[in-house]
Amino acid sequence: MGSLQQIVLPALDQLSPPGLALVEELDKVLLVQLRDGRKIIGTLCSFDQFANLVLSDAKERIIIGEQYAEVPLGLHIVRGENVVLLGELDAAREPPAGLLLVSEAAIKQAQRAEHEADKIKGTLRARFDFLDDT
Amino acid sequence: MLFYSYFKTLVGKEVTVELKNDLAITGTLHSVDQYLNIKLNSIRVVNEQKYPHMLSVRNCFVRGSVVRYVQLPPGSVDVELLHDATRREARGG
């Protein structure tokens, strides 16, 4: 073969049950990114092979532009299919550089403003869509 | 099982994982499991300004179902070896 690597197909009876990779993350503070774009921070209490998660002291981190806020959620169970990624939070890089912590009310307002801006952008695009038809 | 075994040979290499939400993460492959869930160490997000929440993350776990592409380091794909392993798998071991 002439190659140092070898793809070894494991025997079925030697395989450990799948989905155990998260054991190492138990009791750590994690940032969980969900499919709808939300970010939840919490301590991992439990999980299963689908990446269903139990997070204690969970809070949602909302980032709009250069501002962010954290909304307390308490104990949360996340259904695995909604999980995109779990990140271990590096204490040395917390809070994220360049972001300014604001109140929950302020971030909600910023969120509404952004939502409105998106809507206007959407309607403008819809109005100019006829230009593409020609 | 073939791709699981194949990814295991890439552990320790630097790969870029592109997710279905267009987030692309480069990092050292730490481990893979049978669902092709991927763990990456020392990550760097390709478009950092767009994803500021990832700035405080160094190691991460990516659910296999959200992965679109895994970009491998150049030269790490031994086509002959893969051919061979594919035939072996098709024969049933």
PDB file of C-alpha atoms in Angstrom:
ATOM      1  CA  MET A   1       0.000   0.000   0.000  1.00  0.00           C
ATOM      2  CA  GLY A   2       2.857   2.349   0.709  1.00  0.00           C
ATOM      3  CA  SER A   3       0.925   4.406   3.203  1.00  0.00           C
ATOM      4  CA  LEU A   4       1.598   4.870   6.887  1.00  0.00           C
ATOM      5  CA  GLN A   5      -2.044   5.448   7.647  1.00  0.00           C
ATOM      6  CA  GLN A   6      -4.489   2.620   7.833  1.00  0.00           C
ATOM      7  CA  ILE A   7      -8.238   2.926   7.933  1.00  0.00           C
ATOM      8  CA  VAL A   8      -9.197   0.363  10.532  1.00  0.00           C
ATOM      9  CA  LEU A   9     -12.821  -0.682  10.509  1.00  0.00           C
ATOM     10  CA  PRO A  10     -13.703  -1.460  14.118  1.00  0.00           C
ATOM     11  CA  ALA A  11     -15.396  -4.706  15.072  1.00  0.00           C
ATOM     12  CA  LEU A  12     -18.982  -4.025  16.060  1.00  0.00           C
ATOM     13  CA  ASP A  13     -18.657  -5.537  19.533  1.00  0.00           C
ATOM     14  CA  GLN A  14     -15.712  -3.286  20.390  1.00  0.00           C
ATOM     15  CA  LEU A  15     -17.585  -0.047  19.781  1.00  0.00           C
ATOM     16  CA  SER A  16     -18.489   2.133  22.719  1.00  0.00           C
ATOM     17  CA  PRO A  17     -22.082   3.351  22.620  1.00  0.00           C
ATOM     18  CA  PRO A  18     -22.295   6.474  20.474  1.00  0.00           C
ATOM     19  CA  GLY A  19     -22.980   9.968  21.726  1.00  0.00           C
ATOM     20  CA  LEU A  20     -20.861   9.873  24.855  1.00  0.00           C
ATOM     21  CA  ALA A  21     -18.493  12.603  23.702  1.00  0.00           C
ATOM     22  CA  LEU A  22     -20.173  15.131  25.987  1.00  0.00           C
ATOM     23  CA  VAL A  23     -19.190  13.391  29.247  1.00  0.00           C
ATOM     24  CA  GLU A  24     -16.093  15.581  29.353  1.00  0.00           C
ATOM     25  CA  GLU A  25     -18.269  18.703  29.297  1.00  0.00           C
ATOM     26  CA  LEU A  26     -20.447  17.796  32.301  1.00  0.00           C
ATOM     27  CA  ASP A  27     -20.518  20.489  35.001  1.00  0.00           C
ATOM     28  CA  LYS A  28     -18.792  22.955  32.696  1.00  0.00           C
ATOM     29  CA  VAL A  29     -20.270  26.276  31.640  1.00  0.00           C
ATOM     30  CA  LEU A  30     -21.126  25.990  27.962  1.00  0.00           C
ATOM     31  CA  LEU A  31     -22.391  28.236  25.231  1.00  0.00           C
ATOM     32  CA  VAL A  32     -25.055  26.402  23.273  1.00  0.00           C
ATOM     33  CA  GLN A  33     -25.939  27.699  19.857  1.00  0.00           C
ATOM     34  CA  LEU A  34     -29.406  26.727  18.661  1.00  0.00           C
ATOM     35  CA  ARG A  35     -30.728  26.346  15.130  1.00  0.00           C
ATOM     36  CA  ASP A  36     -32.825  29.524  15.395  1.00  0.00           C
ATOM     37  CA  GLY A  37     -29.662  31.523  16.132  1.00  0.00           C
ATOM     38  CA  ARG A  38     -30.166  31.881  19.876  1.00  0.00           C
ATOM     39  CA  LYS A  39     -27.252  31.423  22.231  1.00  0.00           C
ATOM     40  CA  ILE A  40     -27.823  29.896  25.641  1.00  0.00           C
ATOM     41  CA  ILE A  41     -25.199  29.785  28.355  1.00  0.00           C
ATOM     42  CA  GLY A  42     -25.548  27.279  31.160  1.00  0.00           C
ATOM     43  CA  THR A  43     -23.930  24.512  33.175  1.00  0.00           C
ATOM     44  CA  LEU A  44     -24.340  21.096  31.536  1.00  0.00           C
ATOM     45  CA  CYS A  45     -26.140  18.788  33.986  1.00  0.00           C
ATOM     46  CA  SER A  46     -27.103  15.954  31.707  1.00  0.00           C
ATOM     47  CA  PHE A  47     -27.305  14.851  28.072  1.00  0.00           C
ATOM     48  CA  ASP A  48     -28.078  11.810  25.953  1.00  0.00           C
ATOM     49  CA  GLN A  49     -27.090  10.359  22.583  1.00  0.00           C
ATOM     50  CA  PHE A  50     -29.340  12.836  20.707  1.00  0.00           C
ATOM     51  CA  ALA A  51     -27.578  15.758  22.400  1.00  0.00           C
ATOM     52  CA  ASN A  52     -30.747  16.518  24.359  1.00  0.00           C
ATOM     53  CA  LEU A  53     -29.348  18.745  27.102  1.00  0.00           C
ATOM     54  CA  VAL A  54     -30.194  19.800  30.624  1.00  0.00           C
ATOM     55  CA  LEU A  55     -28.674  23.171  31.489  1.00  0.00           C
ATOM     56  CA  SER A  56     -28.801  24.712  34.940  1.00  0.00           C
ATOM     57  CA  ASP A  57     -28.550  28.456  35.625  1.00  0.00           C
ATOM     58  CA  ALA A  58     -29.225  28.979  31.949  1.00  0.00           C
ATOM     59  CA  LYS A  59     -29.279  32.437  30.464  1.00  0.00           C
ATOM     60  CA  GLU A  60     -29.824  33.632  26.921  1.00  0.00           C
ATOM     61  CA  ARG A  61     -27.097  35.897  25.595  1.00  0.00           C
ATOM     62  CA  ILE A  62     -28.508  38.372  23.108  1.00  0.00           C
ATOM     63  CA  ILE A  63     -25.972  40.230  20.977  1.00  0.00           C
ATOM     64  CA  ILE A  64     -27.067  43.160  18.807  1.00  0.00           C
ATOM     65  CA  GLY A  65     -24.266  45.085  17.138  1.00  0.00           C
ATOM     66  CA  GLU A  66     -21.725  45.896  19.841  1.00  0.00           C
ATOM     67  CA  GLN A  67     -24.126  45.480  22.741  1.00  0.00           C
ATOM     68  CA  TYR A  68     -25.089  42.352  24.584  1.00  0.00           C
ATOM     69  CA  ALA A  69     -27.309  41.356  27.480  1.00  0.00           C
ATOM     70  CA  GLU A  70     -28.040  38.188  29.389  1.00  0.00           C
ATOM     71  CA  VAL A  71     -31.579  37.128  30.158  1.00  0.00           C
ATOM     72  CA  PRO A  72     -31.885  34.603  33.002  1.00  0.00           C
ATOM     73  CA  LEU A  73     -33.852  31.466  32.085  1.00  0.00           C
ATOM     74  CA  GLY A  74     -33.263  29.080  35.014  1.00  0.00           C
ATOM     75  CA  LEU A  75     -33.159  25.328  34.400  1.00  0.00           C
ATOM     76  CA  HIS A  76     -33.585  24.511  30.745  1.00  0.00           C
ATOM     77  CA  ILE A  77     -33.986  21.318  28.736  1.00  0.00           C
ATOM     78  CA  VAL A  78     -32.977  21.640  25.096  1.00  0.00           C
ATOM     79  CA  ARG A  79     -34.193  19.132  22.534  1.00  0.00           C
ATOM     80  CA  GLY A  80     -31.155  17.764  20.710  1.00  0.00           C
ATOM     81  CA  GLU A  81     -32.336  18.457  17.168  1.00  0.00           C
ATOM     82  CA  ASN A  82     -32.126  22.205  17.877  1.00  0.00           C
ATOM     83  CA  VAL A  83     -28.504  22.089  18.952  1.00  0.00           C
ATOM     84  CA  VAL A  84     -25.943  23.393  16.485  1.00  0.00           C
ATOM     85  CA  LEU A  85     -22.856  23.649  18.622  1.00  0.00           C
ATOM     86  CA  LEU A  86     -21.637  23.561  22.196  1.00  0.00           C
ATOM     87  CA  GLY A  87     -18.695  25.731  23.057  1.00  0.00           C
ATOM     88  CA  GLU A  88     -16.631  25.618  26.196  1.00  0.00           C
ATOM     89  CA  LEU A  89     -16.453  29.186  27.518  1.00  0.00           C
ATOM     90  CA  ASP A  90     -12.896  30.315  28.090  1.00  0.00           C
ATOM     91  CA  ALA A  91     -12.895  32.312  31.341  1.00  0.00           C
ATOM     92  CA  ALA A  92      -9.935  34.354  30.084  1.00  0.00           C
ATOM     93  CA  ARG A  93     -11.996  35.568  27.110  1.00  0.00           C
ATOM     94  CA  GLU A  94     -15.123  36.389  29.064  1.00  0.00           C
ATOM     95  CA  PRO A  95     -16.891  38.738  28.676  1.00  0.00           C
ATOM     96  CA  PRO A  96     -16.256  38.868  24.925  1.00  0.00           C
ATOM     97  CA  ALA A  97     -13.922  41.687  23.963  1.00  0.00           C
ATOM     98  CA  GLY A  98     -15.445  44.643  22.165  1.00  0.00           C
ATOM     99  CA  LEU A  99     -18.954  43.997  23.436  1.00  0.00           C
ATOM    100  CA  LEU A 100     -20.720  46.238  25.916  1.00  0.00           C
ATOM    101  CA  LEU A 101     -23.029  44.776  28.575  1.00  0.00           C
ATOM    102  CA  VAL A 102     -26.388  46.569  28.615  1.00  0.00           C
ATOM    103  CA  SER A 103     -29.675  45.992  30.421  1.00  0.00           C
ATOM    104  CA  GLU A 104     -32.293  43.496  29.290  1.00  0.00           C
ATOM    105  CA  ALA A 105     -34.678  46.352  28.426  1.00  0.00           C
ATOM    106  CA  ALA A 106     -32.050  48.076  26.278  1.00  0.00           C
ATOM    107  CA  ILE A 107     -31.221  44.930  24.315  1.00  0.00           C
ATOM    108  CA  LYS A 108     -34.909  44.119  23.765  1.00  0.00           C
ATOM    109  CA  GLN A 109     -35.327  47.604  22.334  1.00  0.00           C
ATOM    110  CA  ALA A 110     -32.284  47.154  20.084  1.00  0.00           C
ATOM    111  CA  GLN A 111     -33.702  43.795  18.997  1.00  0.00           C
ATOM    112  CA  ARG A 112     -37.023  45.399  18.051  1.00  0.00           C
ATOM    113  CA  ALA A 113     -35.228  48.165  16.151  1.00  0.00           C
ATOM    114  CA  GLU A 114     -33.191  45.596  14.227  1.00  0.00           C
ATOM    115  CA  HIS A 115     -36.316  43.595  13.482  1.00  0.00           C
ATOM    116  CA  GLU A 116     -38.047  46.723  12.117  1.00  0.00           C
ATOM    117  CA  ALA A 117     -34.996  47.551   9.978  1.00  0.00           C
ATOM    118  CA  ASP A 118     -35.019  44.013   8.563  1.00  0.00           C
ATOM    119  CA  LYS A 119     -38.716  44.307   7.765  1.00  0.00           C
ATOM    120  CA  ILE A 120     -38.192  47.584   5.897  1.00  0.00           C
ATOM    121  CA  LYS A 121     -35.311  46.042   3.975  1.00  0.00           C
ATOM    122  CA  GLY A 122     -37.611  43.150   3.113  1.00  0.00           C
ATOM    123  CA  THR A 123     -40.413  45.360   1.792  1.00  0.00           C
ATOM    124  CA  LEU A 124     -37.969  47.470  -0.219  1.00  0.00           C
ATOM    125  CA  ARG A 125     -36.601  44.346  -1.815  1.00  0.00           C
ATOM    126  CA  ALA A 126     -40.122  43.120  -2.546  1.00  0.00           C
ATOM    127  CA  ARG A 127     -41.002  46.445  -4.207  1.00  0.00           C
ATOM    128  CA  PHE A 128     -37.927  46.376  -6.408  1.00  0.00           C
ATOM    129  CA  ASP A 129     -38.333  42.725  -7.292  1.00  0.00           C
ATOM    130  CA  PHE A 130     -40.220  43.645 -10.487  1.00  0.00           C
ATOM    131  CA  LEU A 131     -36.944  45.053 -11.838  1.00  0.00           C
ATOM    132  CA  ASP A 132     -35.534  41.530 -11.972  1.00  0.00           C
ATOM    133  CA  ASP A 133     -38.450  40.276 -14.049  1.00  0.00           C
ATOM    134  CA  THR A 134     -37.458  42.172 -17.185  1.00  0.00           C
TER     135      THR A 134
ATOM    136  CA  MET B   1     -18.804   3.104   9.623  1.00  0.00           C
ATOM    137  CA  LEU B   2     -16.249   3.890   6.911  1.00  0.00           C
ATOM    138  CA  PHE B   3     -16.405   7.647   7.340  1.00  0.00           C
ATOM    139  CA  TYR B   4     -16.297   7.328  11.095  1.00  0.00           C
ATOM    140  CA  SER B   5     -13.115   5.264  10.756  1.00  0.00           C
ATOM    141  CA  TYR B   6     -11.745   7.648   8.170  1.00  0.00           C
ATOM    142  CA  PHE B   7     -12.341  10.712  10.324  1.00  0.00           C
ATOM    143  CA  LYS B   8     -10.604   8.945  13.200  1.00  0.00           C
ATOM    144  CA  THR B   9      -7.428   8.840  11.110  1.00  0.00           C
ATOM    145  CA  LEU B  10      -7.634  12.645  10.828  1.00  0.00           C
ATOM    146  CA  VAL B  11      -7.625  13.282  14.589  1.00  0.00           C
ATOM    147  CA  GLY B  12      -5.003  15.886  15.459  1.00  0.00           C
ATOM    148  CA  LYS B  13      -5.115  17.494  12.015  1.00  0.00           C
ATOM    149  CA  GLU B  14      -6.427  20.964  11.308  1.00  0.00           C
ATOM    150  CA  VAL B  15      -9.803  20.918   9.552  1.00  0.00           C
ATOM    151  CA  THR B  16     -12.444  23.482   8.638  1.00  0.00           C
ATOM    152  CA  VAL B  17     -16.022  22.512   9.386  1.00  0.00           C
ATOM    153  CA  GLU B  18     -18.725  24.401   7.528  1.00  0.00           C
ATOM    154  CA  LEU B  19     -22.154  24.226   9.122  1.00  0.00           C
ATOM    155  CA  LYS B  20     -25.583  24.401   7.505  1.00  0.00           C
ATOM    156  CA  ASN B  21     -26.032  27.880   9.010  1.00  0.00           C
ATOM    157  CA  ASP B  22     -22.927  29.004   7.025  1.00  0.00           C
ATOM    158  CA  LEU B  23     -20.744  29.284  10.128  1.00  0.00           C
ATOM    159  CA  ALA B  24     -17.280  27.960   9.255  1.00  0.00           C
ATOM    160  CA  ILE B  25     -14.913  26.898  12.029  1.00  0.00           C
ATOM    161  CA  THR B  26     -11.270  25.943  11.689  1.00  0.00           C
ATOM    162  CA  GLY B  27      -9.716  23.924  14.481  1.00  0.00           C
ATOM    163  CA  THR B  28      -7.739  20.861  15.463  1.00  0.00           C
ATOM    164  CA  LEU B  29      -9.849  17.718  15.200  1.00  0.00           C
ATOM    165  CA  HIS B  30     -10.063  16.309  18.729  1.00  0.00           C
ATOM    166  CA  SER B  31     -12.550  13.490  18.285  1.00  0.00           C
ATOM    167  CA  VAL B  32     -15.382  12.087  16.184  1.00  0.00           C
ATOM    168  CA  ASP B  33     -18.148   9.700  17.141  1.00  0.00           C
ATOM    169  CA  GLN B  34     -20.438   7.418  15.173  1.00  0.00           C
ATOM    170  CA  TYR B  35     -22.965  10.186  14.460  1.00  0.00           C
ATOM    171  CA  LEU B  36     -20.041  12.157  13.013  1.00  0.00           C
ATOM    172  CA  ASN B  37     -20.407  14.636  15.844  1.00  0.00           C
ATOM    173  CA  ILE B  38     -17.135  16.533  15.811  1.00  0.00           C
ATOM    174  CA  LYS B  39     -15.061  18.018  18.613  1.00  0.00           C
ATOM    175  CA  LEU B  40     -12.605  20.759  17.701  1.00  0.00           C
ATOM    176  CA  ASN B  41      -9.882  22.366  19.818  1.00  0.00           C
ATOM    177  CA  SER B  42      -8.290  25.824  19.472  1.00  0.00           C
ATOM    178  CA  ILE B  43     -10.973  27.000  17.107  1.00  0.00           C
ATOM    179  CA  ARG B  44     -11.011  30.064  14.906  1.00  0.00           C
ATOM    180  CA  VAL B  45     -14.200  31.238  13.227  1.00  0.00           C
ATOM    181  CA  VAL B  46     -13.665  32.136   9.582  1.00  0.00           C
ATOM    182  CA  ASN B  47     -15.938  35.219   9.603  1.00  0.00           C
ATOM    183  CA  GLU B  48     -15.323  36.379  13.161  1.00  0.00           C
ATOM    184  CA  GLN B  49     -17.008  39.788  12.989  1.00  0.00           C
ATOM    185  CA  LYS B  50     -20.266  38.192  11.936  1.00  0.00           C
ATOM    186  CA  TYR B  51     -20.310  35.737  14.841  1.00  0.00           C
ATOM    187  CA  PRO B  52     -19.086  37.723  17.879  1.00  0.00           C
ATOM    188  CA  HIS B  53     -20.497  35.161  20.346  1.00  0.00           C
ATOM    189  CA  MET B  54     -17.822  32.672  19.248  1.00  0.00           C
ATOM    190  CA  LEU B  55     -14.993  34.939  20.425  1.00  0.00           C
ATOM    191  CA  SER B  56     -15.032  33.456  23.925  1.00  0.00           C
ATOM    192  CA  VAL B  57     -15.088  29.846  22.733  1.00  0.00           C
ATOM    193  CA  ARG B  58     -11.883  27.834  22.262  1.00  0.00           C
ATOM    194  CA  ASN B  59     -13.026  24.227  22.198  1.00  0.00           C
ATOM    195  CA  CYS B  60     -16.335  23.121  20.799  1.00  0.00           C
ATOM    196  CA  PHE B  61     -18.609  20.209  19.999  1.00  0.00           C
ATOM    197  CA  VAL B  62     -20.507  20.285  16.701  1.00  0.00           C
ATOM    198  CA  ARG B  63     -23.595  18.111  16.256  1.00  0.00           C
ATOM    199  CA  GLY B  64     -23.087  15.874  13.235  1.00  0.00           C
ATOM    200  CA  SER B  65     -26.500  16.671  11.755  1.00  0.00           C
ATOM    201  CA  VAL B  66     -25.658  20.377  11.241  1.00  0.00           C
ATOM    202  CA  VAL B  67     -22.402  19.820   9.345  1.00  0.00           C
ATOM    203  CA  ARG B  68     -22.408  20.659   5.628  1.00  0.00           C
ATOM    204  CA  TYR B  69     -18.743  20.219   4.689  1.00  0.00           C
ATOM    205  CA  VAL B  70     -15.513  19.206   6.348  1.00  0.00           C
ATOM    206  CA  GLN B  71     -12.528  20.695   4.559  1.00  0.00           C
ATOM    207  CA  LEU B  72      -9.494  18.493   5.002  1.00  0.00           C
ATOM    208  CA  PRO B  73      -5.838  19.497   5.040  1.00  0.00           C
ATOM    209  CA  PRO B  74      -4.296  19.211   1.568  1.00  0.00           C
ATOM    210  CA  GLY B  75      -2.470  15.956   1.028  1.00  0.00           C
ATOM    211  CA  SER B  76      -4.315  14.126   3.797  1.00  0.00           C
ATOM    212  CA  VAL B  77      -6.560  12.207   1.437  1.00  0.00           C
ATOM    213  CA  ASP B  78      -5.044   8.938   0.304  1.00  0.00           C
ATOM    214  CA  VAL B  79      -7.434   7.950  -2.480  1.00  0.00           C
ATOM    215  CA  GLU B  80      -5.937   4.469  -2.869  1.00  0.00           C
ATOM    216  CA  LEU B  81      -6.432   3.776   0.809  1.00  0.00           C
ATOM    217  CA  LEU B  82     -10.030   4.998   0.676  1.00  0.00           C
ATOM    218  CA  HIS B  83     -10.755   2.864  -2.411  1.00  0.00           C
ATOM    219  CA  ASP B  84      -9.408  -0.126  -0.629  1.00  0.00           C
ATOM    220  CA  ALA B  85     -11.334   0.526   2.595  1.00  0.00           C
ATOM    221  CA  THR B  86     -14.532   1.164   0.603  1.00  0.00           C
ATOM    222  CA  ARG B  87     -14.250  -2.233  -1.107  1.00  0.00           C
ATOM    223  CA  ARG B  88     -13.495  -3.923   2.188  1.00  0.00           C
ATOM    224  CA  GLU B  89     -16.570  -2.285   3.755  1.00  0.00           C
ATOM    225  CA  ALA B  90     -18.750  -3.273   0.786  1.00  0.00           C
ATOM    226  CA  ARG B  91     -17.651  -6.885   1.203  1.00  0.00           C
ATOM    227  CA  GLY B  92     -18.688  -6.678   4.835  1.00  0.00           C
ATOM    228  CA  GLY B  93     -15.477  -6.279   6.719  1.00  0.00           C
TER     229      GLY B  93
END
